[in-house]
mmCIF file of C-alpha atoms and ligand atoms in Angstrom:
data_model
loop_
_atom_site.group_PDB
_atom_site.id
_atom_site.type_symbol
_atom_site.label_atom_id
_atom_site.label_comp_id
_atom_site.label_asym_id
_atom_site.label_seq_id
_atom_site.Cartn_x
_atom_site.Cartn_y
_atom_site.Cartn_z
ATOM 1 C CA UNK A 51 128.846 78.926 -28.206
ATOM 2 C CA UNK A 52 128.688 77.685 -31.767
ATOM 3 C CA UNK A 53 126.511 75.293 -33.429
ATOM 4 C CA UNK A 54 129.241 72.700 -32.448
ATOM 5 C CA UNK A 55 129.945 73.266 -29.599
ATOM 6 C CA UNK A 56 132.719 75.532 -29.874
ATOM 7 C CA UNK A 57 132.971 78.258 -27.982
ATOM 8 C CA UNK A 58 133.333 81.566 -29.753
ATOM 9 C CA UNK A 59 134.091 84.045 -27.379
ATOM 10 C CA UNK A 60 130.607 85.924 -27.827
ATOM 11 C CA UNK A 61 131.512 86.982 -31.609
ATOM 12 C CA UNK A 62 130.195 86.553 -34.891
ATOM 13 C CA UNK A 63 129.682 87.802 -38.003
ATOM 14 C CA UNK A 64 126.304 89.414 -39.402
ATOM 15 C CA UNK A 65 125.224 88.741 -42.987
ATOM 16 C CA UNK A 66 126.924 92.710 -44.342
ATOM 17 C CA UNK A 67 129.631 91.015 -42.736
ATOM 18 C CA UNK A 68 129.874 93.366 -39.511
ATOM 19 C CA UNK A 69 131.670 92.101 -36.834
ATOM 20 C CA UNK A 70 129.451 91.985 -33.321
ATOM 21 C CA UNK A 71 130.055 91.355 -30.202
ATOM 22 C CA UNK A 72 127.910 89.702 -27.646
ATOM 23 C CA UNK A 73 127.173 91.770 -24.873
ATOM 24 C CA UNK A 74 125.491 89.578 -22.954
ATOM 25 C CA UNK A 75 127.159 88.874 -19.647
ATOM 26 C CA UNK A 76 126.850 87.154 -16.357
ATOM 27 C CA UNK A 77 125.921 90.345 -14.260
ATOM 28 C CA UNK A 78 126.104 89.173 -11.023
ATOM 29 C CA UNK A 79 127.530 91.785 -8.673
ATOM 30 C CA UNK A 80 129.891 91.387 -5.733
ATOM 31 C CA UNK A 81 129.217 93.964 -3.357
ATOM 32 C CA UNK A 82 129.608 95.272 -0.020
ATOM 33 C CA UNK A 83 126.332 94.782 1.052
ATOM 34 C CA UNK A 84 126.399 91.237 -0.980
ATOM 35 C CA UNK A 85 122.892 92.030 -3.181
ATOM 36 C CA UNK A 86 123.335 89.686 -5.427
ATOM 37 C CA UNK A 87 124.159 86.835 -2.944
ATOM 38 C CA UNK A 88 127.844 87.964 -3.293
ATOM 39 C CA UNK A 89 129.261 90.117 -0.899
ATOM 40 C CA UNK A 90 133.196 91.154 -1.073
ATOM 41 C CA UNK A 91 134.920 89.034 1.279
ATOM 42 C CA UNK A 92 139.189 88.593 1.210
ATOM 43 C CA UNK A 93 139.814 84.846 0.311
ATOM 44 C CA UNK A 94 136.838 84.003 -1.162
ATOM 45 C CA UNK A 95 136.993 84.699 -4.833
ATOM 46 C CA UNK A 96 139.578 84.179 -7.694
ATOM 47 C CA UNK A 97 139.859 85.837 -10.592
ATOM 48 C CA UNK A 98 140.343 83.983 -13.692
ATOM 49 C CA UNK A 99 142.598 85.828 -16.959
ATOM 50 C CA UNK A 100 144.942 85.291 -19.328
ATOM 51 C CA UNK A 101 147.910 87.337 -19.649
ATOM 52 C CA UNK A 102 146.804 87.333 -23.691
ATOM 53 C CA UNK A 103 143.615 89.208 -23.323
ATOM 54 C CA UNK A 104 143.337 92.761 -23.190
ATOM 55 C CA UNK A 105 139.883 92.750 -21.425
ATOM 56 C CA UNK A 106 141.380 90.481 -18.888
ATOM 57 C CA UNK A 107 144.493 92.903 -18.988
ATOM 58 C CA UNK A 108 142.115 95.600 -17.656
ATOM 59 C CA UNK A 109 141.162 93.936 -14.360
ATOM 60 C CA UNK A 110 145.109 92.252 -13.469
ATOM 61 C CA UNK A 111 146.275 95.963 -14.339
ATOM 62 C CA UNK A 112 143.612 97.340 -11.455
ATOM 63 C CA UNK A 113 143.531 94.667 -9.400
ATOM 64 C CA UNK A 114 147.506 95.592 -9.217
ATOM 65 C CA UNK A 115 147.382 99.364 -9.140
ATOM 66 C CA UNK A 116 144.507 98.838 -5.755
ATOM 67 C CA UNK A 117 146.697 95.863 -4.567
ATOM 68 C CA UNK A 118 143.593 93.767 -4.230
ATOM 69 C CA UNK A 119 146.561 90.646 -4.601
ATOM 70 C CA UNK A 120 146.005 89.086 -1.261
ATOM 71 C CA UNK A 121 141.736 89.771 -1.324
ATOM 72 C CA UNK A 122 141.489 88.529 -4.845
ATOM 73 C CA UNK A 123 144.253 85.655 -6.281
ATOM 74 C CA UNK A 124 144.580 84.983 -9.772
ATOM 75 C CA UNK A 125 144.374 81.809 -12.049
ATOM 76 C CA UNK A 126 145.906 82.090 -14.986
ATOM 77 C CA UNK A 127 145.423 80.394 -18.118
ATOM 78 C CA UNK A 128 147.807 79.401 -20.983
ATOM 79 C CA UNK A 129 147.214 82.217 -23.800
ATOM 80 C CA UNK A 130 145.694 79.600 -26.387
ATOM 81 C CA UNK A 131 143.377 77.288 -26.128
ATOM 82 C CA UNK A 132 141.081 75.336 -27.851
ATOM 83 C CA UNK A 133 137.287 74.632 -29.097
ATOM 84 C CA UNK A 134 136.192 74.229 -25.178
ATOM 85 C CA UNK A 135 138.011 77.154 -24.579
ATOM 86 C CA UNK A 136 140.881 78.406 -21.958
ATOM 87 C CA UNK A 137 142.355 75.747 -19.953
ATOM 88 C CA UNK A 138 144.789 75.928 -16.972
ATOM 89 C CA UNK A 139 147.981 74.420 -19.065
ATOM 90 C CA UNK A 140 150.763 77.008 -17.178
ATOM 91 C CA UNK A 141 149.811 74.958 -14.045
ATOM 92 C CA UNK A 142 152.602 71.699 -13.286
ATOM 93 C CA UNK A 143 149.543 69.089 -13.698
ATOM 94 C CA UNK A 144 146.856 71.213 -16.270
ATOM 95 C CA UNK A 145 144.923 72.246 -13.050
ATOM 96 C CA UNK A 146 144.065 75.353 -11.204
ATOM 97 C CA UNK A 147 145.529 74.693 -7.781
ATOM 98 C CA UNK A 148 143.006 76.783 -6.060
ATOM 99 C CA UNK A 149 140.083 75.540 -8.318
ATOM 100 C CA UNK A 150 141.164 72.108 -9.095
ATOM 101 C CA UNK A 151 139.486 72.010 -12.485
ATOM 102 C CA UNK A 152 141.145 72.644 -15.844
ATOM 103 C CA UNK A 153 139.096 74.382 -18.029
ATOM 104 C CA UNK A 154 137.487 77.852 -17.224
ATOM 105 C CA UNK A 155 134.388 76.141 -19.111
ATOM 106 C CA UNK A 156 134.147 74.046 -15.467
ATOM 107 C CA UNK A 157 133.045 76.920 -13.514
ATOM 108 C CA UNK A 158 130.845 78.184 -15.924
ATOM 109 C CA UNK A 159 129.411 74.978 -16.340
ATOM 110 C CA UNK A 160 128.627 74.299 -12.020
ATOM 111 C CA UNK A 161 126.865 78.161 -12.172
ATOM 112 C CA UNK A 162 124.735 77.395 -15.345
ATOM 113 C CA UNK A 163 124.793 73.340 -16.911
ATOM 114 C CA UNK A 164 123.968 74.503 -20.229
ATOM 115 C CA UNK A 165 125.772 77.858 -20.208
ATOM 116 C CA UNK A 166 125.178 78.746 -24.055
ATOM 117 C CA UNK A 167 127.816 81.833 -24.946
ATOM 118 C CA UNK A 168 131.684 81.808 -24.816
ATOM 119 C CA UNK A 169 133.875 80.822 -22.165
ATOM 120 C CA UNK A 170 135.405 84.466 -21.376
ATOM 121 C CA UNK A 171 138.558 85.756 -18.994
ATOM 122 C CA UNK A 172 138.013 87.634 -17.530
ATOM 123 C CA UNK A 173 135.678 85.945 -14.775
ATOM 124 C CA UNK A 174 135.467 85.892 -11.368
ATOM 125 C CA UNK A 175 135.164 82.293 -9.610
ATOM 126 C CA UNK A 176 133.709 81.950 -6.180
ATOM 127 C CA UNK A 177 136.214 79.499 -4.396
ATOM 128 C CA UNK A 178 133.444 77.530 -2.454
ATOM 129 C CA UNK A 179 131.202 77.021 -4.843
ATOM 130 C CA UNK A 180 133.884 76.738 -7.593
ATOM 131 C CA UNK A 181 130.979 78.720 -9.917
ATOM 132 C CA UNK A 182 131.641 81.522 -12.262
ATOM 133 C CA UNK A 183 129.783 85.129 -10.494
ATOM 134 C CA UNK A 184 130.432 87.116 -13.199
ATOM 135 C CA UNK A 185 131.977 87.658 -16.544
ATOM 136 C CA UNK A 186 131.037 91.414 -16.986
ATOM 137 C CA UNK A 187 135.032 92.780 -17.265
ATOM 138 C CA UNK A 188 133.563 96.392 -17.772
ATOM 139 C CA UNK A 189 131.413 96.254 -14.111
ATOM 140 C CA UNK A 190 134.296 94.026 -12.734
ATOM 141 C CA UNK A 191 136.896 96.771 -12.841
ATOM 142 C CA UNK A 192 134.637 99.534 -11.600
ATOM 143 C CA UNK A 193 133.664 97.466 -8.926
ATOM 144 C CA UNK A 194 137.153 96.803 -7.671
ATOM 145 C CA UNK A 195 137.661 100.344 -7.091
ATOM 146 C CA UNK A 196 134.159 101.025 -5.723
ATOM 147 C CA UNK A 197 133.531 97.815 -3.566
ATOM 148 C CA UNK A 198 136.676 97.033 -3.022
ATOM 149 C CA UNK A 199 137.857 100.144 -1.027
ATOM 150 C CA UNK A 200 137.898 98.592 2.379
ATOM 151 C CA UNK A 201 140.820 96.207 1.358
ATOM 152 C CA UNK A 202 142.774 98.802 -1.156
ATOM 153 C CA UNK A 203 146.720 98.732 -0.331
ATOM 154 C CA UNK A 204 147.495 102.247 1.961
ATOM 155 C CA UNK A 205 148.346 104.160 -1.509
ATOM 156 C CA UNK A 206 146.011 102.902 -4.279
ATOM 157 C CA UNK A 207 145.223 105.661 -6.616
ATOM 158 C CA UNK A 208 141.570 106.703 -7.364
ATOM 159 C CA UNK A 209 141.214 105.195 -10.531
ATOM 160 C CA UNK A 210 137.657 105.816 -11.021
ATOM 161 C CA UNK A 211 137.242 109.176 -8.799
ATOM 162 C CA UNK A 212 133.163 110.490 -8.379
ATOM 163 C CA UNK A 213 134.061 113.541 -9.485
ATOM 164 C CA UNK A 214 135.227 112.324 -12.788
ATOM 165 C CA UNK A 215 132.877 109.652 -13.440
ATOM 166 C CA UNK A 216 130.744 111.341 -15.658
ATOM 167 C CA UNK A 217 133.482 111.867 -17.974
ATOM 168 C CA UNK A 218 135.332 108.664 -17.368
ATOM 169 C CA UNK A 219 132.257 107.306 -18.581
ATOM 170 C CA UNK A 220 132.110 109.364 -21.417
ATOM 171 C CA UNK A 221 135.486 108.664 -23.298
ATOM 172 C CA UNK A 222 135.347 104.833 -22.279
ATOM 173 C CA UNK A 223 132.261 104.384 -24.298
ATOM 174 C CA UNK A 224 133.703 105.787 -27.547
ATOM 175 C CA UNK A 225 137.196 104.028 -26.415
ATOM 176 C CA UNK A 226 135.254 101.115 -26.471
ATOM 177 C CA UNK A 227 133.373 101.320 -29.564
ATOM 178 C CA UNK A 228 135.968 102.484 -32.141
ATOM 179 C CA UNK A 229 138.845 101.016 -30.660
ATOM 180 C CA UNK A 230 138.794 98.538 -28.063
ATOM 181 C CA UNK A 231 136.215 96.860 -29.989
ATOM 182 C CA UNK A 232 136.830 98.577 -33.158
ATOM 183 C CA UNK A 233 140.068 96.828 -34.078
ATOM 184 C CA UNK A 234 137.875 93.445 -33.862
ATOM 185 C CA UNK A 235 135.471 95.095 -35.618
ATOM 186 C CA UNK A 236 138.692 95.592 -38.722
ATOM 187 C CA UNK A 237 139.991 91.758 -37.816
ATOM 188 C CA UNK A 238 137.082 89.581 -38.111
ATOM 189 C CA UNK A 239 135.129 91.983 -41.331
ATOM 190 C CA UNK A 240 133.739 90.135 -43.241
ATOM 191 C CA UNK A 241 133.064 91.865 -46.421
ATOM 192 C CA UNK A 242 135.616 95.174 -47.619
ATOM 193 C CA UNK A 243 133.019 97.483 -47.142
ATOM 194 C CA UNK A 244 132.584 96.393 -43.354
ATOM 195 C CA UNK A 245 136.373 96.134 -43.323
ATOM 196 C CA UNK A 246 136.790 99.910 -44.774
ATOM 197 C CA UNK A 247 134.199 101.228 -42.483
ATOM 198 C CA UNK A 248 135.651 99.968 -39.177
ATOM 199 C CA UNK A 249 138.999 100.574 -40.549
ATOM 200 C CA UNK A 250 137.774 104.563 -40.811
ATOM 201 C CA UNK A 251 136.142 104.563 -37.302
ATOM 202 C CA UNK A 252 138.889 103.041 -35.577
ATOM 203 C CA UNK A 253 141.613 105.591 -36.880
ATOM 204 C CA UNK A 254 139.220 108.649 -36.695
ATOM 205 C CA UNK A 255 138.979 107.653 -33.290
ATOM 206 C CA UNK A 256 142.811 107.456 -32.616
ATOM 207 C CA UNK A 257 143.319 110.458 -34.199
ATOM 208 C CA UNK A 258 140.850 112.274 -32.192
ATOM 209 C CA UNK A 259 142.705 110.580 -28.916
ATOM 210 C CA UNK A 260 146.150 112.001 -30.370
ATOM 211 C CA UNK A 261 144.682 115.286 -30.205
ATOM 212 C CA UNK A 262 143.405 114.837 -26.821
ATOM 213 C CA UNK A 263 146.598 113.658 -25.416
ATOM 214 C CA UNK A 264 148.604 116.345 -27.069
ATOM 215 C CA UNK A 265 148.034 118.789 -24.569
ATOM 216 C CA UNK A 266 147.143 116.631 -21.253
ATOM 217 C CA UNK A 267 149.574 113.745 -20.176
ATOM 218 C CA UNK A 268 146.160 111.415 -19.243
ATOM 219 C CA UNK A 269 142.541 110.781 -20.569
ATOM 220 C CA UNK A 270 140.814 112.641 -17.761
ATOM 221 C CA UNK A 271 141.541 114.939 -15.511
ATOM 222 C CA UNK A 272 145.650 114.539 -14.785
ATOM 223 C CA UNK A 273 146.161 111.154 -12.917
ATOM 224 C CA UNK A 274 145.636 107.867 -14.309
ATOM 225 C CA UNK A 275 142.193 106.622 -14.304
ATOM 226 C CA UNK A 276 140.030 103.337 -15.222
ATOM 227 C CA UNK A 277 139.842 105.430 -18.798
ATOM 228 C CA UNK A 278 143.464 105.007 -19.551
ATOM 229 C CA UNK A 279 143.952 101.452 -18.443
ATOM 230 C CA UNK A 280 141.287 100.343 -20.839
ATOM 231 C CA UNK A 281 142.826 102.271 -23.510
ATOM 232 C CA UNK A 282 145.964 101.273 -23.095
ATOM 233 C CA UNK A 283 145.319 97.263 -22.846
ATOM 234 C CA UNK A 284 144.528 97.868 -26.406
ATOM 235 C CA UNK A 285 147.333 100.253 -27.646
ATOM 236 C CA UNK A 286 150.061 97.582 -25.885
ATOM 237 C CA UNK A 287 148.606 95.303 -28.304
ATOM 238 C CA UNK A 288 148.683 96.919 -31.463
ATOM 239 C CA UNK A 289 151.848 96.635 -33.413
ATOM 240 C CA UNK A 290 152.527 93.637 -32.605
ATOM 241 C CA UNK A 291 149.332 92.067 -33.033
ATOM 242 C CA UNK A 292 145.953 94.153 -34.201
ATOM 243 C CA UNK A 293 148.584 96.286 -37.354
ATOM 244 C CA UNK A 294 149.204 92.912 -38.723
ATOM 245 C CA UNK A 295 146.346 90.249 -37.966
ATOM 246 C CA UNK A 296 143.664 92.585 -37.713
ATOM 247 C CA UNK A 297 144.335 94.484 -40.575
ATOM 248 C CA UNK A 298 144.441 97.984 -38.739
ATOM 249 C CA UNK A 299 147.597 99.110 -40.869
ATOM 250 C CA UNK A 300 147.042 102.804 -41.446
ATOM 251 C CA UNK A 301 149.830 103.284 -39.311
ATOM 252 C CA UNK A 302 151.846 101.203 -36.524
ATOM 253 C CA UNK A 303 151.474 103.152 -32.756
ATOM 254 C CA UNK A 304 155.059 103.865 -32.992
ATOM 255 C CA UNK A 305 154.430 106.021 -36.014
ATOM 256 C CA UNK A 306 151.388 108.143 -33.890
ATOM 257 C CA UNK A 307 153.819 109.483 -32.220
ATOM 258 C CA UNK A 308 151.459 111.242 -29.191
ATOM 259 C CA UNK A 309 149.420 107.852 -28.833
ATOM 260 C CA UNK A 310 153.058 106.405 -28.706
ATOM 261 C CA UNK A 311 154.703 108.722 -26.281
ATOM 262 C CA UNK A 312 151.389 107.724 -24.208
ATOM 263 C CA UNK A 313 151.433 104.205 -24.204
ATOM 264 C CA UNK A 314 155.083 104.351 -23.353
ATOM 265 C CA UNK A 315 154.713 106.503 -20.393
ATOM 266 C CA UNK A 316 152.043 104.246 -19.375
ATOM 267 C CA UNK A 317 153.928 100.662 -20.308
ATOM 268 C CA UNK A 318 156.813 102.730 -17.807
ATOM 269 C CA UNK A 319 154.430 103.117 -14.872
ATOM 270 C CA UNK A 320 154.756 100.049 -12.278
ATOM 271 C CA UNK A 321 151.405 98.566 -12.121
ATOM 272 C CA UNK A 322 150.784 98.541 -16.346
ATOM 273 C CA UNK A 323 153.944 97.402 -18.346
ATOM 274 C CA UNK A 324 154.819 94.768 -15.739
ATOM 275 C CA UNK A 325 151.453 92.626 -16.646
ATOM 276 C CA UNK A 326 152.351 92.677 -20.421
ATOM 277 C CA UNK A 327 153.789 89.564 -21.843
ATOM 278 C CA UNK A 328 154.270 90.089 -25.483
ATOM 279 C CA UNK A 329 154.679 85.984 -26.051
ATOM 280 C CA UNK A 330 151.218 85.210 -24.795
ATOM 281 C CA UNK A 331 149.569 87.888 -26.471
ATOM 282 C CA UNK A 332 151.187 87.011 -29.867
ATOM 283 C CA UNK A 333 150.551 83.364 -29.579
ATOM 284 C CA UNK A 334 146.668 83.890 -28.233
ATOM 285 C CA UNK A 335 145.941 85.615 -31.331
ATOM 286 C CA UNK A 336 147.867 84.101 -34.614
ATOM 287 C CA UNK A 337 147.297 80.838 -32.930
ATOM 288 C CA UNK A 338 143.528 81.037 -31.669
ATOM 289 C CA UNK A 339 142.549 82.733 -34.806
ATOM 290 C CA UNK A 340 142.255 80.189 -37.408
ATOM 291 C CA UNK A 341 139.766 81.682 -39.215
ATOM 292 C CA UNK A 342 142.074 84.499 -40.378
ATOM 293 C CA UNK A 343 145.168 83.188 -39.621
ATOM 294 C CA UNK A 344 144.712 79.359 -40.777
ATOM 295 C CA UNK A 345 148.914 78.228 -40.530
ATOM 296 C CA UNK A 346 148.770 79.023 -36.746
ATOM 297 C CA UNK A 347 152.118 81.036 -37.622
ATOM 298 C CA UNK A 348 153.342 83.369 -35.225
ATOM 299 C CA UNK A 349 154.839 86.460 -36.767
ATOM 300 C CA UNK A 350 158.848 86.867 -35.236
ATOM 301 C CA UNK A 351 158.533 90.894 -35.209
ATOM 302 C CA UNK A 352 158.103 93.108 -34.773
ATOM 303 C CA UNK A 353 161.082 94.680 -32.720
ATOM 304 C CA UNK A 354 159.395 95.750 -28.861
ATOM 305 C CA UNK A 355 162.203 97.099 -27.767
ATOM 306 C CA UNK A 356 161.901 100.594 -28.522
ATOM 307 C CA UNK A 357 158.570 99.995 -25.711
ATOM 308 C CA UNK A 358 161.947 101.472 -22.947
ATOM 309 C CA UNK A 359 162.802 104.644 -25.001
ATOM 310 C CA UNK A 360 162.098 107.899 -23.191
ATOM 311 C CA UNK A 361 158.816 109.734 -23.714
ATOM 312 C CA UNK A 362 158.839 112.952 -22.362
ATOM 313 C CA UNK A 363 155.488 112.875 -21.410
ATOM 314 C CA UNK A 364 156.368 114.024 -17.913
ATOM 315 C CA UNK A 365 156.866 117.635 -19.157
ATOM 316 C CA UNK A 366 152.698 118.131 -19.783
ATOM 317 C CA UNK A 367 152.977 117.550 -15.526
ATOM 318 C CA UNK A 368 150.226 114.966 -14.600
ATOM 319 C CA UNK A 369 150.563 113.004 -11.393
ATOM 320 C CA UNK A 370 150.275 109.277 -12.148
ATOM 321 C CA UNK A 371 149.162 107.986 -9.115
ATOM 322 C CA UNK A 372 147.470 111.501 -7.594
ATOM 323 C CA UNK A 373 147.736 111.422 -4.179
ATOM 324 C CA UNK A 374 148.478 107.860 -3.993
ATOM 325 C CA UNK A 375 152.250 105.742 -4.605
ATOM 326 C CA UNK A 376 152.836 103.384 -7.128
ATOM 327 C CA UNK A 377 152.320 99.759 -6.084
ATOM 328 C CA UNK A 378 155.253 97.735 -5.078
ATOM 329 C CA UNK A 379 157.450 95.841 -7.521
ATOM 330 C CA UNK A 380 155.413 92.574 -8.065
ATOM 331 C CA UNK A 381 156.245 88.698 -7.840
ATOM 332 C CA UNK A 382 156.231 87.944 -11.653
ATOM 333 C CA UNK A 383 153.261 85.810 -13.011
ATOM 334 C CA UNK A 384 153.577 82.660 -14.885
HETATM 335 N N1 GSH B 69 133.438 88.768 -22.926
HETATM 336 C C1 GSH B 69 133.882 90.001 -23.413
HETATM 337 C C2 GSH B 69 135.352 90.205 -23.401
HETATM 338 C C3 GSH B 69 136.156 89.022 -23.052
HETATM 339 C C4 GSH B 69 136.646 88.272 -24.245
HETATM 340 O O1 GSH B 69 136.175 88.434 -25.370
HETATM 341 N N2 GSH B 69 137.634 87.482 -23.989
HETATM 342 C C5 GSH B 69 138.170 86.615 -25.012
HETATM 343 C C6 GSH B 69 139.664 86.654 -25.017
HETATM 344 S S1 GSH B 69 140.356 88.206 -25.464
HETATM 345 C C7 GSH B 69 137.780 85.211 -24.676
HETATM 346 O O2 GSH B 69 137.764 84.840 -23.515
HETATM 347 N N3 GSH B 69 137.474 84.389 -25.662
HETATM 348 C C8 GSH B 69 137.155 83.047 -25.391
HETATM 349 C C9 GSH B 69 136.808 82.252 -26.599
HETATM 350 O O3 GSH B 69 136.810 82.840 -27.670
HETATM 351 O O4 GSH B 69 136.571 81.061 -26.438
HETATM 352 C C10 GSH B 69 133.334 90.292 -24.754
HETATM 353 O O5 GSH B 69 133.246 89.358 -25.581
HETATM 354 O O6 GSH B 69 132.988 91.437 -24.974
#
């Protein structure tokens, strides 16, 4: 939260004009054996996103791919919002149906009164109570495939397998660093020489994924995994929003071509491309961002169509799902 009240999403700027991140989250767990005074129970939670944000992204993507739909249900917000944060505007009267409030801040607010750091989607809402358990997207996810099992749909995919943890773990901490969080790092410098230096570290880091993904058609092993999802919520968002508003210009995705021919295989694979709504995520960030965007004005381009073209990926072999199907073609969100 800001001096004024206004929430800022856990971010600010240090005096060399680094970009941080808080990463300082509600931890609460829900589990099977309910540790934490939360144990995983169909019906009784809902998880709150916005179609906009790609940490959000992460969990609608997995929730999805495990079809977790009728366990977990969804309230989605409106992809801007304002100084109190996201608010429940896609609903007919302003107001979660489920939750009954309109702000996400409401939830937060009946766990912890004088909850002092940003309202964040994603978050996971126990229906009873109507408080917030946990805003800790990076635990959330894992936790959906590893508490979760006992509702999975027949077919989910291991997304994060034992066997592969270790690595999984591995590349999703550099994903996160230089890129996930790296092209905030480029958007919200605040000197050049904190601008140049995440600018370097983000597209060393792509670089070094292009060469990864030359030769293997997924991040680890040859299914897709947490690792991918969480680096593709990022790439989906990159030309049209992060080249232009956050500065990260060395190139567009579409001119990496391996990154490109990834992310396209992946925005093809039910489960991924069918949660992406280009409108939201355009308008969350040129509108939300007045700091470095002050007009509010929503770029027109660029062009997404070429997101259909082939890819060709499936020649490097790979099995998407591994043993599992792809999930069935979904009822389309708001
Ligand atoms: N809480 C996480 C990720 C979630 C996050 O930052 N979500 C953004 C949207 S992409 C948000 O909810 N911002 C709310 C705000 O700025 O008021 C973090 O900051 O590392």
């Amino acid at each position: 939260m800001g001096e004024d009240g206004k929430s800022t999403g856990g971010k600010y700027v240090e005096p060399g004009g680094d970009f941080n991140r808080d990463q300082n989250y509600i931890t609460t767990r829900i589990t099977v054996d309910g540790r934490d005074g939360y144990p995983v129970e169909p019906g009784r939670y809902r998880l709150a996103v916005s179609r906009a944000c790609p940490w959000a992204n992460r969990l609608i993507i997995v929730r999805r791919l495990l079809g977790l739909e009728d366990a977990i249900s969804m309230a989605v917000a409106g992809p801007t919002h304002d100084a109190r944060s996201w608010t429940f505007d896609l609903d007919p009267d302003g107001r979660d149906p489920v939750l009954g409030i309109e702000r996400l801040q409401e939830a937060y607010f009946a766990r912890y009164p004088d909850y002092p750091r940003g309202i964040t989607v994603p978050a996971i809402v126990d229906v009873p109570t109507g408080q917030v358990v946990t805003n800790d997207y990076a635990q959330m996810s894992l936790d959906l495939s590893t508490e979760w099992t006992a509702y999975h749909r027949a077919g989910a995919p291991q997304l994060y397998p034992e066997h592969l943890r270790a690595e999984i773990d591995k590349v999703n901490a550099v994903v996160f660093a230089d890129v996930n969080n790296g092209v905030y790092r480029c958007g919200f410098a605040g000197s050049q020489a904190a601008y140049d230096k995440a600018y370097h570290r983000l597209f060393d880091r792509l670089d070094w994924l292009g060469e990864r993904l030359t030769g293997q058609r997924y991040l680890v092993g040859d299914t897709i995994t947490e690792a991918d999802v969480r680096l593709f919520t990022t790439l989906v968002r990159f030309d049209p929003v992060y080249h232009g508003h956050f500065k990260c210009n060395r190139q567009k995705l579409s001119e990496m071509p391996v990154l490109w021919a990834y992310a396209r295989d992946l925005f093809q694979t039910p489960g991924l491309g069918d949660t992406i709504d280009f409108d939201h995520i355009k308008r969350h960030y040129y509108e939300v961002h007045r700091d470095i965007n002050p007009a509010g004005v929503v770029p027109l381009g660029p062009d997404l169509s070429n997101w259909l073209t082939p890819h060709d990926r499936d020649t490097l072999g790979g099995r998407p799902f591994g043993d599992g199907t792809p999930p069935a073609p979904h009822t389309p969100l708001p």
